[in-house]
mmCIF file of C-alpha atoms in Angstrom:
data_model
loop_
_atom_site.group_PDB
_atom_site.id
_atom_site.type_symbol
_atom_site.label_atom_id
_atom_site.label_comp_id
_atom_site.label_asym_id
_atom_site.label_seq_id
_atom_site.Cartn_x
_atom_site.Cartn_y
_atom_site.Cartn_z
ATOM 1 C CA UNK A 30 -34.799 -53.263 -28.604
ATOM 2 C CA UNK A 31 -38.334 -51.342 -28.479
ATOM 3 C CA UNK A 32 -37.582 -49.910 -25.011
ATOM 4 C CA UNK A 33 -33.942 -48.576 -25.934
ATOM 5 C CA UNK A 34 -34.755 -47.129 -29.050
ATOM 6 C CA UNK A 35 -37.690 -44.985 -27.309
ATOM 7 C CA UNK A 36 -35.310 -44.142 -24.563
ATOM 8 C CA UNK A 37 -32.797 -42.941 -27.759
ATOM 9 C CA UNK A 38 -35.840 -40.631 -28.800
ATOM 10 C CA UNK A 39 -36.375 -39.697 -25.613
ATOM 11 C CA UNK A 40 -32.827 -38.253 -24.867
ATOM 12 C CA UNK A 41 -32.427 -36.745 -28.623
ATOM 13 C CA UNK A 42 -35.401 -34.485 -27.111
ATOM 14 C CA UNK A 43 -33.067 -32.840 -24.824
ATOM 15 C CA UNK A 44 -35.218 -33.608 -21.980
ATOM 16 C CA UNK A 45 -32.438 -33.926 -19.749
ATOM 17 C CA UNK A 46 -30.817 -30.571 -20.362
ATOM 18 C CA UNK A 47 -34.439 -29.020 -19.975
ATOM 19 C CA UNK A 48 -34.946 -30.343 -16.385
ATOM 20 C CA UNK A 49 -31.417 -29.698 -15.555
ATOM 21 C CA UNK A 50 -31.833 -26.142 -16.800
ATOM 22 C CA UNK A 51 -35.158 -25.979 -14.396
ATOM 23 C CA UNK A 52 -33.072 -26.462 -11.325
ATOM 24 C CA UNK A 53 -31.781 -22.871 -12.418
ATOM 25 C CA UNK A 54 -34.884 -21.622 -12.792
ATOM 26 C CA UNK A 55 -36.008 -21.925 -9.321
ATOM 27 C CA UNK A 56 -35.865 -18.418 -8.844
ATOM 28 C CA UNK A 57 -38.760 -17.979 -11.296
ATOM 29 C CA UNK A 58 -41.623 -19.371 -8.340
ATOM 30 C CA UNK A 59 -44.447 -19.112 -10.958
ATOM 31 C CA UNK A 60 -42.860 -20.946 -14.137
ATOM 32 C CA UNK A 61 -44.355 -24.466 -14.364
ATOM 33 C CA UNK A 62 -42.419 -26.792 -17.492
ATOM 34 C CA UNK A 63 -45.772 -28.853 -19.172
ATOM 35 C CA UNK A 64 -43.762 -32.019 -21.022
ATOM 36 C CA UNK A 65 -46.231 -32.427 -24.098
ATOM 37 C CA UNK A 66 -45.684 -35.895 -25.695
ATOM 38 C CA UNK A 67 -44.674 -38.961 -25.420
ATOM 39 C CA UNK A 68 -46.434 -41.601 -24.165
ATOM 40 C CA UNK A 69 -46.521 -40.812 -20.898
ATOM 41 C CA UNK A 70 -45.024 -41.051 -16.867
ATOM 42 C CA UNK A 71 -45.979 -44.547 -16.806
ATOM 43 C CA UNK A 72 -43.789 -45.674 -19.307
ATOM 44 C CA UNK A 73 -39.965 -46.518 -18.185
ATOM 45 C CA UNK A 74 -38.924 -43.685 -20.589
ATOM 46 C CA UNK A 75 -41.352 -41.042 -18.851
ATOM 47 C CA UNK A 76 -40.127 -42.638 -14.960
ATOM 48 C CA UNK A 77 -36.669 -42.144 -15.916
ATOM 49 C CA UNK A 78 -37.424 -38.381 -16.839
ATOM 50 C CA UNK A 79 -39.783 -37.879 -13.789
ATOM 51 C CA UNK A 80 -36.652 -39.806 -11.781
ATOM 52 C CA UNK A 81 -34.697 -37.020 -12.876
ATOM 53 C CA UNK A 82 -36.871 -33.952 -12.071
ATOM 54 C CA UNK A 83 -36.821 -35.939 -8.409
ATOM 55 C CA UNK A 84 -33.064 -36.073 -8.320
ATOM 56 C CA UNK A 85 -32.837 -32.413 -9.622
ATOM 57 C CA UNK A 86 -35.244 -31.253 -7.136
ATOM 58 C CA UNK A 87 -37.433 -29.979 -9.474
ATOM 59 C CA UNK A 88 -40.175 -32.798 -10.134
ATOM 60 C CA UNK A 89 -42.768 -30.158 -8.424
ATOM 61 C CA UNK A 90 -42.939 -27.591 -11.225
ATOM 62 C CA UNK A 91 -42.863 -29.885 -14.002
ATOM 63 C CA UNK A 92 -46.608 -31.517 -15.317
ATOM 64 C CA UNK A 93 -45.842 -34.518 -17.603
ATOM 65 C CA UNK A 94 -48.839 -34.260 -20.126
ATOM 66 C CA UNK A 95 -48.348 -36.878 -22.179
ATOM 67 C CA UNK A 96 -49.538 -37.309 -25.719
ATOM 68 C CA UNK A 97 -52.383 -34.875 -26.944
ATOM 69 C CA UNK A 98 -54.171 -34.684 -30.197
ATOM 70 C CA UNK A 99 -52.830 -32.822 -32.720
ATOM 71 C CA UNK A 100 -56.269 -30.444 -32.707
ATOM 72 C CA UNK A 101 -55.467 -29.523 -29.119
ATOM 73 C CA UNK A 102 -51.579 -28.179 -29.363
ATOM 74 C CA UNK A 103 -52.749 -24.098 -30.274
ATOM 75 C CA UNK A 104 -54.589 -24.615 -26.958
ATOM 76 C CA UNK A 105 -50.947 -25.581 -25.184
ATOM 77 C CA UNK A 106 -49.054 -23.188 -27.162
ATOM 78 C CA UNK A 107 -51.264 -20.056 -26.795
ATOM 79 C CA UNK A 108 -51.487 -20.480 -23.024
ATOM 80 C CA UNK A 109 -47.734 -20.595 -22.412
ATOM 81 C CA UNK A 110 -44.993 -18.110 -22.045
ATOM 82 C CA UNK A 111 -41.817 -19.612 -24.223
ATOM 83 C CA UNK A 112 -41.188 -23.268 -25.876
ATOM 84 C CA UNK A 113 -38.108 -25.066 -25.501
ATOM 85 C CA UNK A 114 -36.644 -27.217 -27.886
ATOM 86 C CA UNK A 115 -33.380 -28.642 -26.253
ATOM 87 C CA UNK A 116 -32.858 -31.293 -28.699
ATOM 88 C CA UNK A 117 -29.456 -33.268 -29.748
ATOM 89 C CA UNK A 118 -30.717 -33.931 -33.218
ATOM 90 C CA UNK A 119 -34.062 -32.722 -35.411
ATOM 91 C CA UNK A 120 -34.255 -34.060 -38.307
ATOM 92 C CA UNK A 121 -36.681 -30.691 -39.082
ATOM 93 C CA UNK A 122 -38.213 -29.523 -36.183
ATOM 94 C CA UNK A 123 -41.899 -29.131 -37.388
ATOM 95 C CA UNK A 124 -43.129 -28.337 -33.169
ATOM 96 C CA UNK A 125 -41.194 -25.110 -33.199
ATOM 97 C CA UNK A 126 -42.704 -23.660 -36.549
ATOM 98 C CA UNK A 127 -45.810 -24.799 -35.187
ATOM 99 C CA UNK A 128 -45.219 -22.760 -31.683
ATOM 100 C CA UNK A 129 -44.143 -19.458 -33.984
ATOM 101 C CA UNK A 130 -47.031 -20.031 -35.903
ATOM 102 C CA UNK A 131 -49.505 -19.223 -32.833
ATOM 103 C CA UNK A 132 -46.848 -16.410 -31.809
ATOM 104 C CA UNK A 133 -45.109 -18.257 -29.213
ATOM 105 C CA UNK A 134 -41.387 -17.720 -29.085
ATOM 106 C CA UNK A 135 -38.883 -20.132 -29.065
ATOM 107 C CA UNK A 136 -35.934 -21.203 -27.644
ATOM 108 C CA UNK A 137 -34.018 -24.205 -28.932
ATOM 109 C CA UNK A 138 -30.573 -25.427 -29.861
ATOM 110 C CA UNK A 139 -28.950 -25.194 -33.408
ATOM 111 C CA UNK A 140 -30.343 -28.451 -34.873
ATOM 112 C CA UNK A 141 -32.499 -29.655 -38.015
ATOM 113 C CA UNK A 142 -33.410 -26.194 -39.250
ATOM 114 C CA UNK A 143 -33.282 -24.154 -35.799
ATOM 115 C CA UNK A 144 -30.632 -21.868 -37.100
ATOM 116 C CA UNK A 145 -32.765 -21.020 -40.339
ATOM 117 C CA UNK A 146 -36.060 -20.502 -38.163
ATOM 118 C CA UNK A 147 -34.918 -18.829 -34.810
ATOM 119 C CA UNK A 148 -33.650 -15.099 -34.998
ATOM 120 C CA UNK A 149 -32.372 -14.263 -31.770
ATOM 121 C CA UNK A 150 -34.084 -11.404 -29.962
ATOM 122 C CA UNK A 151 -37.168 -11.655 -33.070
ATOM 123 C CA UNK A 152 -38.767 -15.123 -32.168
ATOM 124 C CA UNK A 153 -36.550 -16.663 -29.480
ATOM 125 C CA UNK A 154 -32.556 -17.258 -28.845
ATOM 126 C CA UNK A 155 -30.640 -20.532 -29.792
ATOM 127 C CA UNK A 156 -28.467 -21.954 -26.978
ATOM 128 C CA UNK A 157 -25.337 -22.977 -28.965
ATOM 129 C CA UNK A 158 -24.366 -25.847 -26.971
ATOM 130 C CA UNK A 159 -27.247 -26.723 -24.993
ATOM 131 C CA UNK A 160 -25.840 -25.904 -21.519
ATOM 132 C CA UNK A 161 -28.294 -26.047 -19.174
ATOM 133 C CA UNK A 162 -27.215 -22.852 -17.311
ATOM 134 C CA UNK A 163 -26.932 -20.975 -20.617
ATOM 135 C CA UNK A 164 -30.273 -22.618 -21.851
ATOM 136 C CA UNK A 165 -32.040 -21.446 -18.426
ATOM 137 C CA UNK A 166 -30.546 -17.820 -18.912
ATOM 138 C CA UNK A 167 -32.126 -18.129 -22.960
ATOM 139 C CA UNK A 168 -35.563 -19.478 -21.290
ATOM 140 C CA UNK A 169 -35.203 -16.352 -18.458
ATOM 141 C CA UNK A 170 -34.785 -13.862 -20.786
ATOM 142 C CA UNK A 171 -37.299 -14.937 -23.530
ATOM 143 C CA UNK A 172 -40.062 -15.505 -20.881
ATOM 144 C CA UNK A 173 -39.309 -12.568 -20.000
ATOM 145 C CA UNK A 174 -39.765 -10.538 -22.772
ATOM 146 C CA UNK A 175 -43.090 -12.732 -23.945
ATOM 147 C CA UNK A 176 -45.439 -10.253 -22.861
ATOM 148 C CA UNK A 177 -43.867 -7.276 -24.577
ATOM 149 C CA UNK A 178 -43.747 -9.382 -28.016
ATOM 150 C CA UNK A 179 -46.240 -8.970 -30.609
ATOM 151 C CA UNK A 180 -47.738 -12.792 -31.235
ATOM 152 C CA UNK A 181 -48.141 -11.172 -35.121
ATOM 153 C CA UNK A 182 -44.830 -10.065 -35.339
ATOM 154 C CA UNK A 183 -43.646 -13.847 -34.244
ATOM 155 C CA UNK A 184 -46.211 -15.297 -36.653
ATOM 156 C CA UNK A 185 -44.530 -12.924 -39.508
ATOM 157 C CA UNK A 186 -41.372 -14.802 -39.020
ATOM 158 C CA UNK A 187 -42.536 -18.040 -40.042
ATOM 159 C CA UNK A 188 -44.885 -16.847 -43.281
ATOM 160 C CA UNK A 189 -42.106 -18.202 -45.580
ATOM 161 C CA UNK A 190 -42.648 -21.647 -44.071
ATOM 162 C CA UNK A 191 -46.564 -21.601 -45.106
ATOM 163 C CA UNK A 192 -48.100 -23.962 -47.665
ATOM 164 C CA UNK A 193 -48.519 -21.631 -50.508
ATOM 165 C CA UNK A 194 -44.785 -21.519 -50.333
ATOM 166 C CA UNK A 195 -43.516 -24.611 -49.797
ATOM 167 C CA UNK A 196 -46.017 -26.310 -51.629
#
């Protein structure tokens, strides 16, 4: 029962749209997909993923990281481009207010609060659907456009979300 409910999690993630969506991606030579989480390749929930990056012919510009302490995410999420949250079901979505906070745009489907946080063309797209040819046209266009955003004018996006207010 263990095993199938962390496969459940697993898929909720979206991971399976995001590597399908990397297969469209190929174009982009340079853009590596780091898998943070989880508890790892070893497990039969990370081999199935890695099986599919194989089977998509993509497995060689994905990194499966595995889980990291908490203290170390800004470190992940200042040194990429874009963040992609492809999930079937948030119940909040915590990681992408996290990413905005360090100025990292996002791209994500409409769940938990993703319609609330994202504002298209501000601090990322949403991918209605999750099609993974319309989320690797959101992840083109938002990676490209990283550079020219302002990582202060992302962080201003999530100041409502802060402590003081929410508190």
């Amino acid at each position: 029962y263990a095993r199938d409910l962390k496969t459940l999690v697993s898929m909720m993630k979206g991971l399976d749209r995001l590597i399908e969506a990397m297969r469209h991606l190929k174009h982009r030579r340079h853009l590596r997909l780091l898998i943070v989480g989880g508890d790892g390749i070893l497990t039969p929930e990370g081999q199935a993923v890695h099986d599919l990056a194989r089977t998509v012919g993509v497995e060689d510009s994905i990194a499966f990281i595995g889980r990291i302490e908490q203290t170390d995410l800004p470190t992940y999420y200042n040194a990429a481009d874009v963040m992609v949250m492809p999930s079937y079901y948030e119940s909040f979505g915590l990681v992408s207010l996290e990413a905005l906070a360090c100025g990292l745009p996002v791209v994500a489907t409409p769940v938990g609060v993703m319609d609330t946080v994202i504002r298209d063309g501000l601090n990322g797209q949403l991918v209605a659907n999750g099609d993974a040819t319309l989320l690797a046209k959101a992840i083109d266009r938002v990676a490209s456009r990283s550079a020219a955003r302002s990582t202060a004018a992302i962080r201003q996006t999530v100041l409502e979300f802060a402590w003081p207010h929410i508190a």
